[in-house]
Amino acid sequence: MISNKDYNEAYVWIWLPMEVQPVVAGKLTTENNKLLFNYGKSYLARKDSIPIYDTELPLRSGFLPLLSGLSIPNCIRDAAPDAWGRRVIINKRLGLKGRDIDSTQLNELTYMLESGSDRIGALDFQHSPTEYIPRASSNATLTELLESAERVEKGIQLTTELDQALHHGSSIGGARPKALIEDNNKKYIAKFSSSSDLYSIIKSEFIAMRLAALSGINVAPVKLTKASNKDILLIERFDRIASNQGWKRRSMVSALTILGLDEMMARYASYENLAEIIRAKFTDAPSTLKELFSRLVFNILSGNTDDHARNHAAFWDGNMLTLTPAYDICPQNRTGNEATQAMLIKGNNNFSRMETCIEAAGIFLLSTEEAISIIEHQKSTITQHWDEICDAAELTQIDKKLLWNRQFLNPYSVK
């Protein structure tokens, strides 16, 4: 139930590895406009407890100090809603619209406690330290969810039934309209088109994700569907494991958390620094570095300049990190040739060019020859399968011409 007050504390619940029921891990408390966390005694006493993320929240008693520059532990912020989820909550709570939504801020605990419980990763937030009550959704069709998303965009207050359905997906990150659905023992994130879209962004993301998979990159499975004659992209969730006993949740942290940065410092995030941490803290570091380099190359070749540090993530098992499948590979609108990536690549260089990638190859423990081989393989894969994947997406000829040599294989980028 949406409340009319802000909150000053919340209990953090966690799904431990391979468990289907959560346990309370600790408490978040507001202090001087910051959120501080301390583990509960019962959690610290467990033999199977793991740190939420050891760099920030090691297993020890008492309030844990924040990393420099942070106002909330980043590994907990990863589980909070981003732009779209916040708009849904503000719509539901205050009935605001348009710019009023974008300029309104509730406190962080309010977003945590009033968003849906089926959030990314293995955390949730509750009012109680002893009773877990999930904020679940009612069943709704994709058409109903699409209509709800359109109402939020227009600032029209939702009906009670659709309010509950769309609210279920308010915990998911990102800025685009979306919802959560479950079908045939799988969970999906459903992305909807937006009223502000200038071209078929939903189809272009589908095309990019499918071409990335064909290029050998580990990506989340995607499929296209329609509701009310509008395109919807379904992305299969990789942070959930179905079992006969129920759903298991996998702990995750963003690259922003791994790098120890918050949104205000995100411009300092770099592939170079991430690669250094991969060598020290990730399973199978050489393969992971090659995979990350391949993703960087594909982002550039597909025109995805929105590769910010929340669009990279890793599973966390309490000891080591493992790169998740790639997600949010979405070509960005582009009018000219010159472009830059959201993350720095090497030094202060973030120009979206293959020559930048080749210069950075050593960071990823790759030779120049290996880097060139990856680049050429991706370029040929995109060219070879372009028509096939565009046809699968039922892309119009106008959008096809818009994407080719502008977002995909832009002449500036392939050099």
mmCIF file of C-alpha atoms in Angstrom:
data_model
loop_
_atom_site.group_PDB
_atom_site.id
_atom_site.type_symbol
_atom_site.label_atom_id
_atom_site.label_comp_id
_atom_site.label_asym_id
_atom_site.label_seq_id
_atom_site.Cartn_x
_atom_site.Cartn_y
_atom_site.Cartn_z
ATOM 1 C CA MET A 1 0.000 0.000 0.000
ATOM 2 C CA ILE A 2 1.298 3.449 -0.941
ATOM 3 C CA SER A 3 1.755 5.686 2.087
ATOM 4 C CA ASN A 4 1.713 9.486 2.272
ATOM 5 C CA LYS A 5 4.816 9.704 4.425
ATOM 6 C CA ASP A 6 8.516 9.245 3.916
ATOM 7 C CA TYR A 7 10.358 6.573 5.889
ATOM 8 C CA ASN A 8 13.508 6.697 7.999
ATOM 9 C CA GLU A 9 14.313 2.993 8.291
ATOM 10 C CA ALA A 10 13.931 -0.278 6.401
ATOM 11 C CA TYR A 11 14.952 -3.880 6.901
ATOM 12 C CA VAL A 12 16.988 -5.543 4.170
ATOM 13 C CA TRP A 13 16.066 -9.145 3.374
ATOM 14 C CA ILE A 14 18.264 -11.422 1.281
ATOM 15 C CA TRP A 15 17.919 -14.700 -0.583
ATOM 16 C CA LEU A 16 21.027 -16.704 0.272
ATOM 17 C CA PRO A 17 22.555 -18.795 -2.553
ATOM 18 C CA MET A 18 20.197 -21.552 -3.788
ATOM 19 C CA GLU A 19 17.491 -20.724 -1.215
ATOM 20 C CA VAL A 20 13.855 -20.000 -2.082
ATOM 21 C CA GLN A 21 12.957 -18.070 1.080
ATOM 22 C CA PRO A 22 14.610 -14.829 2.239
ATOM 23 C CA VAL A 23 16.106 -14.063 5.640
ATOM 24 C CA VAL A 24 16.561 -10.670 7.247
ATOM 25 C CA ALA A 25 20.136 -9.423 6.817
ATOM 26 C CA GLY A 26 20.065 -6.090 8.589
ATOM 27 C CA LYS A 27 18.684 -2.595 8.847
ATOM 28 C CA LEU A 28 18.999 0.652 6.900
ATOM 29 C CA THR A 29 18.740 3.841 8.951
ATOM 30 C CA THR A 30 18.656 7.489 7.893
ATOM 31 C CA GLU A 31 21.301 9.693 9.454
ATOM 32 C CA ASN A 32 22.216 13.198 8.234
ATOM 33 C CA ASN A 33 20.788 12.587 4.743
ATOM 34 C CA LYS A 34 22.710 9.346 4.455
ATOM 35 C CA LEU A 35 21.591 5.731 4.691
ATOM 36 C CA LEU A 36 23.680 3.561 6.996
ATOM 37 C CA PHE A 37 23.478 -0.220 7.214
ATOM 38 C CA ASN A 38 24.189 -2.649 10.014
ATOM 39 C CA TYR A 39 23.821 -6.425 9.979
ATOM 40 C CA GLY A 40 21.443 -8.099 12.399
ATOM 41 C CA LYS A 41 22.904 -10.311 15.137
ATOM 42 C CA SER A 42 20.886 -13.297 13.892
ATOM 43 C CA TYR A 43 22.340 -12.904 10.390
ATOM 44 C CA LEU A 44 25.917 -12.590 11.610
ATOM 45 C CA ALA A 45 25.402 -15.747 13.683
ATOM 46 C CA ARG A 46 24.359 -17.822 10.663
ATOM 47 C CA LYS A 47 26.920 -20.268 9.295
ATOM 48 C CA ASP A 48 25.695 -19.686 5.725
ATOM 49 C CA SER A 49 25.550 -15.868 5.789
ATOM 50 C CA ILE A 50 27.361 -13.962 3.047
ATOM 51 C CA PRO A 51 28.212 -10.261 2.861
ATOM 52 C CA ILE A 52 25.801 -8.315 0.659
ATOM 53 C CA TYR A 53 29.011 -7.152 -1.010
ATOM 54 C CA ASP A 54 32.236 -7.407 0.967
ATOM 55 C CA THR A 55 33.973 -4.304 -0.413
ATOM 56 C CA GLU A 56 31.177 -2.144 0.999
ATOM 57 C CA LEU A 57 29.440 -4.250 3.620
ATOM 58 C CA PRO A 58 31.788 -6.816 5.184
ATOM 59 C CA LEU A 59 30.294 -9.178 7.744
ATOM 60 C CA ARG A 60 30.780 -7.353 11.008
ATOM 61 C CA SER A 61 28.599 -5.759 13.652
ATOM 62 C CA GLY A 62 27.720 -2.093 14.029
ATOM 63 C CA PHE A 63 26.931 0.607 11.484
ATOM 64 C CA LEU A 64 29.253 0.192 8.516
ATOM 65 C CA PRO A 65 30.945 3.332 7.162
ATOM 66 C CA LEU A 66 30.089 4.438 3.653
ATOM 67 C CA LEU A 67 32.713 4.511 0.938
ATOM 68 C CA SER A 68 34.006 8.002 0.200
ATOM 69 C CA GLY A 69 31.524 10.101 -1.745
ATOM 70 C CA LEU A 70 28.526 7.796 -1.228
ATOM 71 C CA SER A 71 25.305 8.561 0.637
ATOM 72 C CA ILE A 72 24.019 4.972 0.523
ATOM 73 C CA PRO A 73 25.775 1.603 0.116
ATOM 74 C CA ASN A 74 25.919 1.117 -3.648
ATOM 75 C CA CYS A 75 25.223 -2.620 -3.437
ATOM 76 C CA ILE A 76 21.903 -1.748 -1.794
ATOM 77 C CA ARG A 77 21.206 1.116 -4.209
ATOM 78 C CA ASP A 78 21.524 -1.439 -7.025
ATOM 79 C CA ALA A 79 18.262 -2.994 -5.791
ATOM 80 C CA ALA A 80 16.346 0.297 -5.726
ATOM 81 C CA PRO A 81 14.205 1.470 -8.669
ATOM 82 C CA ASP A 82 15.624 3.823 -11.276
ATOM 83 C CA ALA A 83 13.918 6.505 -13.366
ATOM 84 C CA TRP A 84 10.929 4.541 -14.680
ATOM 85 C CA GLY A 85 10.125 2.827 -11.380
ATOM 86 C CA ARG A 86 10.306 6.171 -9.579
ATOM 87 C CA ARG A 87 7.887 7.730 -12.041
ATOM 88 C CA VAL A 88 5.412 4.898 -11.400
ATOM 89 C CA ILE A 89 5.660 5.398 -7.627
ATOM 90 C CA ILE A 90 5.277 9.182 -7.884
ATOM 91 C CA ASN A 91 2.280 8.725 -10.190
ATOM 92 C CA LYS A 92 0.681 6.307 -7.752
ATOM 93 C CA ARG A 93 1.493 8.333 -4.675
ATOM 94 C CA LEU A 94 0.901 11.901 -5.829
ATOM 95 C CA GLY A 95 -0.920 11.687 -9.154
ATOM 96 C CA LEU A 96 1.559 14.087 -10.755
ATOM 97 C CA LYS A 97 2.212 14.334 -14.461
ATOM 98 C CA GLY A 98 4.735 15.519 -17.012
ATOM 99 C CA ARG A 99 7.479 17.765 -15.675
ATOM 100 C CA ASP A 100 5.958 17.611 -12.199
ATOM 101 C CA ILE A 101 6.947 13.920 -12.037
ATOM 102 C CA ASP A 102 10.453 14.585 -13.299
ATOM 103 C CA SER A 103 11.078 17.369 -10.747
ATOM 104 C CA THR A 104 9.604 15.553 -7.728
ATOM 105 C CA GLN A 105 11.796 13.583 -5.357
ATOM 106 C CA LEU A 106 10.809 11.188 -2.587
ATOM 107 C CA ASN A 107 13.429 9.858 -0.224
ATOM 108 C CA GLU A 108 15.371 6.714 -1.108
ATOM 109 C CA LEU A 109 13.700 4.516 1.509
ATOM 110 C CA THR A 110 10.288 5.458 0.110
ATOM 111 C CA TYR A 111 11.285 4.241 -3.345
ATOM 112 C CA MET A 112 12.649 1.029 -1.821
ATOM 113 C CA LEU A 113 9.670 0.252 0.396
ATOM 114 C CA GLU A 114 6.988 1.151 -2.138
ATOM 115 C CA SER A 115 8.399 -0.533 -5.241
ATOM 116 C CA GLY A 116 7.642 -4.132 -6.169
ATOM 117 C CA SER A 117 9.410 -6.967 -4.360
ATOM 118 C CA ASP A 118 10.543 -8.926 -7.428
ATOM 119 C CA ARG A 119 13.498 -6.628 -7.943
ATOM 120 C CA ILE A 120 16.790 -7.323 -9.703
ATOM 121 C CA GLY A 121 19.190 -9.425 -7.640
ATOM 122 C CA ALA A 122 18.580 -11.088 -4.279
ATOM 123 C CA LEU A 123 17.509 -8.239 -1.987
ATOM 124 C CA ASP A 124 14.192 -6.780 -0.902
ATOM 125 C CA PHE A 125 13.110 -4.149 1.607
ATOM 126 C CA GLN A 126 10.536 -4.531 4.362
ATOM 127 C CA HIS A 127 9.060 -2.670 7.330
ATOM 128 C CA SER A 128 9.485 -5.713 9.571
ATOM 129 C CA PRO A 129 12.584 -7.636 10.723
ATOM 130 C CA THR A 130 10.538 -10.769 11.478
ATOM 131 C CA GLU A 131 7.789 -11.051 8.843
ATOM 132 C CA TYR A 132 8.431 -11.002 5.103
ATOM 133 C CA ILE A 133 5.422 -9.748 3.118
ATOM 134 C CA PRO A 134 6.110 -9.511 -0.631
ATOM 135 C CA ARG A 135 4.599 -6.634 -2.557
ATOM 136 C CA ALA A 136 3.270 -8.842 -5.337
ATOM 137 C CA SER A 137 1.402 -7.995 -8.527
ATOM 138 C CA SER A 138 -2.011 -8.925 -9.769
ATOM 139 C CA ASN A 139 -2.108 -10.834 -13.043
ATOM 140 C CA ALA A 140 -2.429 -8.498 -16.015
ATOM 141 C CA THR A 141 -2.158 -8.920 -19.769
ATOM 142 C CA LEU A 142 0.573 -7.252 -21.795
ATOM 143 C CA THR A 143 -2.109 -5.019 -23.322
ATOM 144 C CA GLU A 144 -3.189 -3.843 -19.872
ATOM 145 C CA LEU A 145 0.422 -3.277 -18.836
ATOM 146 C CA LEU A 146 1.100 -1.328 -22.035
ATOM 147 C CA GLU A 147 -1.936 0.869 -21.419
ATOM 148 C CA SER A 148 -0.762 1.435 -17.840
ATOM 149 C CA ALA A 149 2.685 2.507 -19.021
ATOM 150 C CA GLU A 150 1.112 4.965 -21.448
ATOM 151 C CA ARG A 151 -0.998 6.430 -18.634
ATOM 152 C CA VAL A 152 2.102 6.991 -16.491
ATOM 153 C CA GLU A 153 3.868 8.715 -19.387
ATOM 154 C CA LYS A 154 0.873 11.024 -19.823
ATOM 155 C CA GLY A 155 0.578 11.590 -16.075
ATOM 156 C CA ILE A 156 -2.889 10.022 -15.853
ATOM 157 C CA GLN A 157 -3.555 8.325 -12.547
ATOM 158 C CA LEU A 158 -3.822 4.549 -12.801
ATOM 159 C CA THR A 159 -6.836 2.429 -11.973
ATOM 160 C CA THR A 160 -6.454 0.271 -8.853
ATOM 161 C CA GLU A 161 -6.055 -2.990 -10.808
ATOM 162 C CA LEU A 162 -3.574 -1.669 -13.367
ATOM 163 C CA ASP A 163 -1.840 0.301 -10.653
ATOM 164 C CA GLN A 164 -1.002 -2.947 -8.861
ATOM 165 C CA ALA A 165 0.108 -4.669 -12.063
ATOM 166 C CA LEU A 166 2.461 -1.948 -13.263
ATOM 167 C CA HIS A 167 3.669 -1.254 -9.724
ATOM 168 C CA HIS A 168 5.060 -4.805 -9.647
ATOM 169 C CA GLY A 169 7.708 -3.728 -12.166
ATOM 170 C CA SER A 170 8.544 -0.451 -10.445
ATOM 171 C CA SER A 171 11.623 -2.002 -8.812
ATOM 172 C CA ILE A 172 13.372 -2.637 -12.128
ATOM 173 C CA GLY A 173 16.106 -0.241 -13.214
ATOM 174 C CA GLY A 174 16.326 1.888 -16.313
ATOM 175 C CA ALA A 175 14.431 4.818 -17.777
ATOM 176 C CA ARG A 176 12.136 3.187 -20.353
ATOM 177 C CA PRO A 177 8.564 1.974 -19.675
ATOM 178 C CA LYS A 178 8.644 -1.644 -18.524
ATOM 179 C CA ALA A 179 6.930 -4.313 -16.445
ATOM 180 C CA LEU A 180 7.588 -7.809 -15.105
ATOM 181 C CA ILE A 181 5.785 -10.909 -16.347
ATOM 182 C CA GLU A 182 6.002 -14.655 -15.758
ATOM 183 C CA ASP A 183 5.200 -17.234 -18.408
ATOM 184 C CA ASN A 184 5.877 -20.990 -18.729
ATOM 185 C CA ASN A 185 8.165 -21.091 -15.699
ATOM 186 C CA LYS A 186 10.269 -18.194 -16.945
ATOM 187 C CA LYS A 187 10.433 -14.590 -15.832
ATOM 188 C CA TYR A 188 10.758 -11.698 -18.250
ATOM 189 C CA ILE A 189 11.253 -7.963 -18.250
ATOM 190 C CA ALA A 190 8.822 -6.478 -20.762
ATOM 191 C CA LYS A 191 9.962 -3.240 -22.411
ATOM 192 C CA PHE A 192 7.404 -1.037 -24.119
ATOM 193 C CA SER A 193 7.721 1.608 -26.780
ATOM 194 C CA SER A 194 7.579 5.195 -25.541
ATOM 195 C CA SER A 195 5.530 8.114 -26.827
ATOM 196 C CA SER A 196 8.796 10.000 -27.339
ATOM 197 C CA ASP A 197 10.414 7.349 -29.579
ATOM 198 C CA LEU A 198 11.522 8.743 -32.949
ATOM 199 C CA TYR A 199 12.066 5.280 -34.441
ATOM 200 C CA SER A 200 11.491 1.665 -33.441
ATOM 201 C CA ILE A 201 13.773 1.497 -30.400
ATOM 202 C CA ILE A 202 12.197 -1.750 -29.215
ATOM 203 C CA LYS A 203 12.986 -3.495 -32.498
ATOM 204 C CA SER A 204 16.472 -2.024 -32.708
ATOM 205 C CA GLU A 205 17.306 -3.403 -29.262
ATOM 206 C CA PHE A 206 15.989 -6.818 -30.306
ATOM 207 C CA ILE A 207 18.158 -6.704 -33.428
ATOM 208 C CA ALA A 208 21.255 -5.657 -31.460
ATOM 209 C CA MET A 209 20.773 -8.366 -28.837
ATOM 210 C CA ARG A 210 20.255 -11.082 -31.453
ATOM 211 C CA LEU A 211 23.276 -9.980 -33.482
ATOM 212 C CA ALA A 212 25.386 -9.852 -30.313
ATOM 213 C CA ALA A 213 24.424 -13.457 -29.563
ATOM 214 C CA LEU A 214 25.327 -14.495 -33.106
ATOM 215 C CA SER A 215 28.693 -12.774 -32.621
ATOM 216 C CA GLY A 216 29.431 -15.105 -29.699
ATOM 217 C CA ILE A 217 28.623 -12.698 -26.851
ATOM 218 C CA ASN A 218 26.809 -14.085 -23.817
ATOM 219 C CA VAL A 219 23.512 -12.149 -23.842
ATOM 220 C CA ALA A 220 20.129 -12.475 -22.186
ATOM 221 C CA PRO A 221 17.635 -14.251 -24.516
ATOM 222 C CA VAL A 222 15.107 -11.881 -26.104
ATOM 223 C CA LYS A 223 11.940 -12.146 -28.153
ATOM 224 C CA LEU A 224 9.471 -9.735 -29.721
ATOM 225 C CA THR A 225 5.735 -9.764 -29.225
ATOM 226 C CA LYS A 226 2.844 -7.334 -29.713
ATOM 227 C CA ALA A 227 -0.035 -5.910 -27.716
ATOM 228 C CA SER A 228 -2.526 -3.363 -29.033
ATOM 229 C CA ASN A 229 -0.524 -3.528 -32.272
ATOM 230 C CA LYS A 230 2.544 -2.154 -30.491
ATOM 231 C CA ASP A 231 5.913 -3.866 -30.152
ATOM 232 C CA ILE A 232 7.033 -5.282 -26.821
ATOM 233 C CA LEU A 233 10.496 -6.681 -26.127
ATOM 234 C CA LEU A 234 10.678 -9.579 -23.672
ATOM 235 C CA ILE A 235 14.069 -10.101 -22.001
ATOM 236 C CA GLU A 236 14.483 -13.339 -20.084
ATOM 237 C CA ARG A 237 15.724 -12.723 -16.562
ATOM 238 C CA PHE A 238 19.036 -14.322 -15.616
ATOM 239 C CA ASP A 239 18.857 -13.460 -11.909
ATOM 240 C CA ARG A 240 16.121 -16.037 -11.257
ATOM 241 C CA ILE A 241 16.325 -19.845 -11.133
ATOM 242 C CA ALA A 242 13.117 -21.897 -11.211
ATOM 243 C CA SER A 243 12.880 -24.890 -8.882
ATOM 244 C CA ASN A 244 10.156 -27.222 -7.614
ATOM 245 C CA GLN A 245 10.279 -25.405 -4.277
ATOM 246 C CA GLY A 246 10.013 -21.898 -5.749
ATOM 247 C CA TRP A 247 12.139 -19.192 -7.290
ATOM 248 C CA LYS A 248 15.777 -18.845 -6.319
ATOM 249 C CA ARG A 249 17.411 -15.427 -6.651
ATOM 250 C CA ARG A 250 20.980 -14.651 -7.660
ATOM 251 C CA SER A 251 22.824 -11.804 -5.952
ATOM 252 C CA MET A 252 24.091 -9.145 -8.324
ATOM 253 C CA VAL A 253 26.059 -5.912 -8.186
ATOM 254 C CA SER A 254 26.474 -3.309 -10.908
ATOM 255 C CA ALA A 255 29.797 -2.211 -12.352
ATOM 256 C CA LEU A 256 29.101 1.144 -10.692
ATOM 257 C CA THR A 257 29.183 -0.650 -7.342
ATOM 258 C CA ILE A 258 32.239 -2.683 -8.302
ATOM 259 C CA LEU A 259 34.033 0.557 -9.202
ATOM 260 C CA GLY A 260 32.944 2.247 -5.954
ATOM 261 C CA LEU A 261 31.152 5.111 -7.724
ATOM 262 C CA ASP A 262 27.686 6.631 -7.498
ATOM 263 C CA GLU A 263 25.609 8.275 -10.244
ATOM 264 C CA MET A 264 27.243 11.660 -9.714
ATOM 265 C CA MET A 265 30.675 10.097 -10.279
ATOM 266 C CA ALA A 266 29.629 7.763 -13.097
ATOM 267 C CA ARG A 267 31.501 9.829 -15.701
ATOM 268 C CA TYR A 268 34.744 8.540 -14.149
ATOM 269 C CA ALA A 269 33.792 4.890 -14.727
ATOM 270 C CA SER A 270 36.149 3.165 -17.132
ATOM 271 C CA TYR A 271 36.657 -0.181 -18.808
ATOM 272 C CA GLU A 272 40.321 0.109 -17.806
ATOM 273 C CA ASN A 273 39.542 0.239 -14.077
ATOM 274 C CA LEU A 274 36.902 -2.460 -14.382
ATOM 275 C CA ALA A 275 39.442 -4.712 -16.114
ATOM 276 C CA GLU A 276 41.843 -4.262 -13.196
ATOM 277 C CA ILE A 277 39.174 -5.424 -10.740
ATOM 278 C CA ILE A 278 38.256 -8.352 -12.977
ATOM 279 C CA ARG A 279 41.826 -9.604 -12.798
ATOM 280 C CA ALA A 280 41.653 -9.602 -8.985
ATOM 281 C CA LYS A 281 38.079 -10.476 -8.057
ATOM 282 C CA PHE A 282 36.343 -12.335 -10.910
ATOM 283 C CA THR A 283 36.141 -16.005 -11.720
ATOM 284 C CA ASP A 284 38.017 -16.968 -14.897
ATOM 285 C CA ALA A 285 39.525 -13.533 -15.391
ATOM 286 C CA PRO A 286 41.089 -14.091 -18.873
ATOM 287 C CA SER A 287 37.793 -15.273 -20.418
ATOM 288 C CA THR A 288 35.897 -12.518 -18.633
ATOM 289 C CA LEU A 289 38.249 -9.865 -19.982
ATOM 290 C CA LYS A 290 37.860 -11.198 -23.523
ATOM 291 C CA GLU A 291 34.069 -11.181 -23.091
ATOM 292 C CA LEU A 292 34.106 -7.598 -21.794
ATOM 293 C CA PHE A 293 36.283 -6.491 -24.717
ATOM 294 C CA SER A 294 33.871 -8.201 -27.122
ATOM 295 C CA ARG A 295 30.962 -6.337 -25.529
ATOM 296 C CA LEU A 296 32.804 -3.025 -25.829
ATOM 297 C CA VAL A 297 33.473 -3.669 -29.515
ATOM 298 C CA PHE A 298 29.869 -4.667 -30.169
ATOM 299 C CA ASN A 299 28.502 -1.642 -28.317
ATOM 300 C CA ILE A 300 30.499 0.576 -30.646
ATOM 301 C CA LEU A 301 29.657 -1.351 -33.809
ATOM 302 C CA SER A 302 25.942 -1.321 -32.966
ATOM 303 C CA GLY A 303 25.816 2.326 -31.915
ATOM 304 C CA ASN A 304 25.088 1.608 -28.252
ATOM 305 C CA THR A 305 26.752 4.568 -26.580
ATOM 306 C CA ASP A 306 24.671 4.072 -23.412
ATOM 307 C CA ASP A 307 27.110 1.508 -21.973
ATOM 308 C CA HIS A 308 27.212 3.204 -18.565
ATOM 309 C CA ALA A 309 28.325 1.355 -15.459
ATOM 310 C CA ARG A 310 24.820 0.318 -14.409
ATOM 311 C CA ASN A 311 24.486 -1.468 -17.737
ATOM 312 C CA HIS A 312 27.231 -3.911 -16.727
ATOM 313 C CA ALA A 313 26.793 -6.272 -13.792
ATOM 314 C CA ALA A 314 28.183 -9.342 -12.075
ATOM 315 C CA PHE A 315 26.762 -12.185 -10.022
ATOM 316 C CA TRP A 316 28.073 -12.241 -6.439
ATOM 317 C CA ASP A 317 28.368 -15.554 -4.555
ATOM 318 C CA GLY A 318 29.757 -14.110 -1.333
ATOM 319 C CA ASN A 319 33.354 -14.600 -2.394
ATOM 320 C CA MET A 320 33.885 -13.947 -6.113
ATOM 321 C CA LEU A 321 32.215 -12.109 -8.985
ATOM 322 C CA THR A 322 31.091 -13.580 -12.312
ATOM 323 C CA LEU A 323 30.020 -11.442 -15.272
ATOM 324 C CA THR A 324 26.273 -11.655 -15.989
ATOM 325 C CA PRO A 325 24.907 -12.045 -19.512
ATOM 326 C CA ALA A 326 24.874 -8.762 -21.429
ATOM 327 C CA TYR A 327 21.697 -6.667 -21.404
ATOM 328 C CA ASP A 328 20.444 -3.243 -22.517
ATOM 329 C CA ILE A 329 22.377 -3.299 -25.787
ATOM 330 C CA CYS A 330 20.273 -0.623 -27.416
ATOM 331 C CA PRO A 331 21.462 1.481 -30.380
ATOM 332 C CA GLN A 332 21.150 5.180 -29.540
ATOM 333 C CA ASN A 333 19.777 7.896 -31.771
ATOM 334 C CA ARG A 334 22.604 9.339 -33.857
ATOM 335 C CA THR A 335 22.601 12.260 -36.260
ATOM 336 C CA GLY A 336 26.306 12.581 -37.095
ATOM 337 C CA ASN A 337 29.353 10.381 -37.160
ATOM 338 C CA GLU A 338 31.502 11.277 -34.149
ATOM 339 C CA ALA A 339 30.378 9.574 -30.933
ATOM 340 C CA THR A 340 31.657 8.667 -27.482
ATOM 341 C CA GLN A 341 30.911 5.792 -25.106
ATOM 342 C CA ALA A 342 29.394 6.391 -21.673
ATOM 343 C CA MET A 343 32.411 4.733 -20.006
ATOM 344 C CA LEU A 344 36.017 5.704 -20.555
ATOM 345 C CA ILE A 345 38.005 3.043 -22.440
ATOM 346 C CA LYS A 346 41.675 3.817 -21.899
ATOM 347 C CA GLY A 347 42.864 6.861 -20.016
ATOM 348 C CA ASN A 348 40.488 9.699 -20.849
ATOM 349 C CA ASN A 349 39.672 8.290 -24.273
ATOM 350 C CA ASN A 350 36.083 7.168 -24.844
ATOM 351 C CA PHE A 351 35.778 7.776 -28.585
ATOM 352 C CA SER A 352 33.543 5.202 -30.268
ATOM 353 C CA ARG A 353 36.123 3.814 -32.690
ATOM 354 C CA MET A 354 37.710 0.467 -33.379
ATOM 355 C CA GLU A 355 41.156 2.050 -33.221
ATOM 356 C CA THR A 356 40.382 2.983 -29.590
ATOM 357 C CA CYS A 357 39.572 -0.652 -28.859
ATOM 358 C CA ILE A 358 42.746 -1.888 -30.522
ATOM 359 C CA GLU A 359 44.838 0.571 -28.506
ATOM 360 C CA ALA A 360 43.180 -0.751 -25.325
ATOM 361 C CA ALA A 361 43.615 -4.459 -26.179
ATOM 362 C CA GLY A 362 46.417 -4.989 -23.666
ATOM 363 C CA ILE A 363 44.142 -3.883 -20.819
ATOM 364 C CA PHE A 364 42.020 -6.946 -21.604
ATOM 365 C CA LEU A 365 45.082 -9.244 -21.848
ATOM 366 C CA LEU A 366 44.627 -9.451 -25.620
ATOM 367 C CA SER A 367 47.206 -9.026 -28.351
ATOM 368 C CA THR A 368 46.605 -6.599 -31.198
ATOM 369 C CA GLU A 369 46.019 -9.559 -33.502
ATOM 370 C CA GLU A 370 43.417 -11.072 -31.146
ATOM 371 C CA ALA A 371 41.619 -7.739 -30.859
ATOM 372 C CA ILE A 372 41.510 -7.285 -34.636
ATOM 373 C CA SER A 373 40.204 -10.847 -35.043
ATOM 374 C CA ILE A 374 37.304 -10.147 -32.634
ATOM 375 C CA ILE A 375 36.486 -6.897 -34.437
ATOM 376 C CA GLU A 376 36.520 -8.455 -37.904
ATOM 377 C CA HIS A 377 34.412 -11.399 -36.741
ATOM 378 C CA GLN A 378 31.761 -9.071 -35.345
ATOM 379 C CA LYS A 379 31.714 -6.855 -38.425
ATOM 380 C CA SER A 380 31.258 -9.855 -40.716
ATOM 381 C CA THR A 381 28.585 -11.368 -38.439
ATOM 382 C CA ILE A 382 26.574 -8.155 -38.397
ATOM 383 C CA THR A 383 26.830 -7.817 -42.190
ATOM 384 C CA GLN A 384 26.031 -11.471 -42.853
ATOM 385 C CA HIS A 385 22.968 -11.672 -40.594
ATOM 386 C CA TRP A 386 21.630 -8.118 -40.927
ATOM 387 C CA ASP A 387 18.814 -8.835 -43.378
ATOM 388 C CA GLU A 388 17.822 -12.058 -41.614
ATOM 389 C CA ILE A 389 17.479 -10.454 -38.165
ATOM 390 C CA CYS A 390 15.782 -7.326 -39.517
ATOM 391 C CA ASP A 391 13.240 -9.565 -41.253
ATOM 392 C CA ALA A 392 12.691 -11.480 -38.001
ATOM 393 C CA ALA A 393 11.949 -8.149 -36.321
ATOM 394 C CA GLU A 394 9.652 -7.124 -39.206
ATOM 395 C CA LEU A 395 11.618 -3.892 -39.420
ATOM 396 C CA THR A 396 10.374 -1.390 -41.987
ATOM 397 C CA GLN A 397 12.651 -0.404 -44.827
ATOM 398 C CA ILE A 398 12.702 3.156 -43.499
ATOM 399 C CA ASP A 399 13.962 2.074 -40.067
ATOM 400 C CA LYS A 400 16.335 -0.402 -41.669
ATOM 401 C CA LYS A 401 17.970 2.401 -43.680
ATOM 402 C CA LEU A 402 17.967 4.608 -40.595
ATOM 403 C CA LEU A 403 19.927 2.072 -38.568
ATOM 404 C CA TRP A 404 22.382 0.793 -41.165
ATOM 405 C CA ASN A 405 25.655 2.741 -41.383
ATOM 406 C CA ARG A 406 24.340 5.174 -38.800
ATOM 407 C CA GLN A 407 23.925 3.157 -35.602
ATOM 408 C CA PHE A 408 25.211 -0.173 -36.982
ATOM 409 C CA LEU A 409 28.671 -0.075 -38.582
ATOM 410 C CA ASN A 410 28.863 3.708 -38.643
ATOM 411 C CA PRO A 411 31.867 4.733 -40.796
ATOM 412 C CA TYR A 412 33.334 6.749 -37.895
ATOM 413 C CA SER A 413 33.172 3.762 -35.570
ATOM 414 C CA VAL A 414 34.604 1.046 -37.802
ATOM 415 C CA LYS A 415 37.897 2.889 -38.293
#
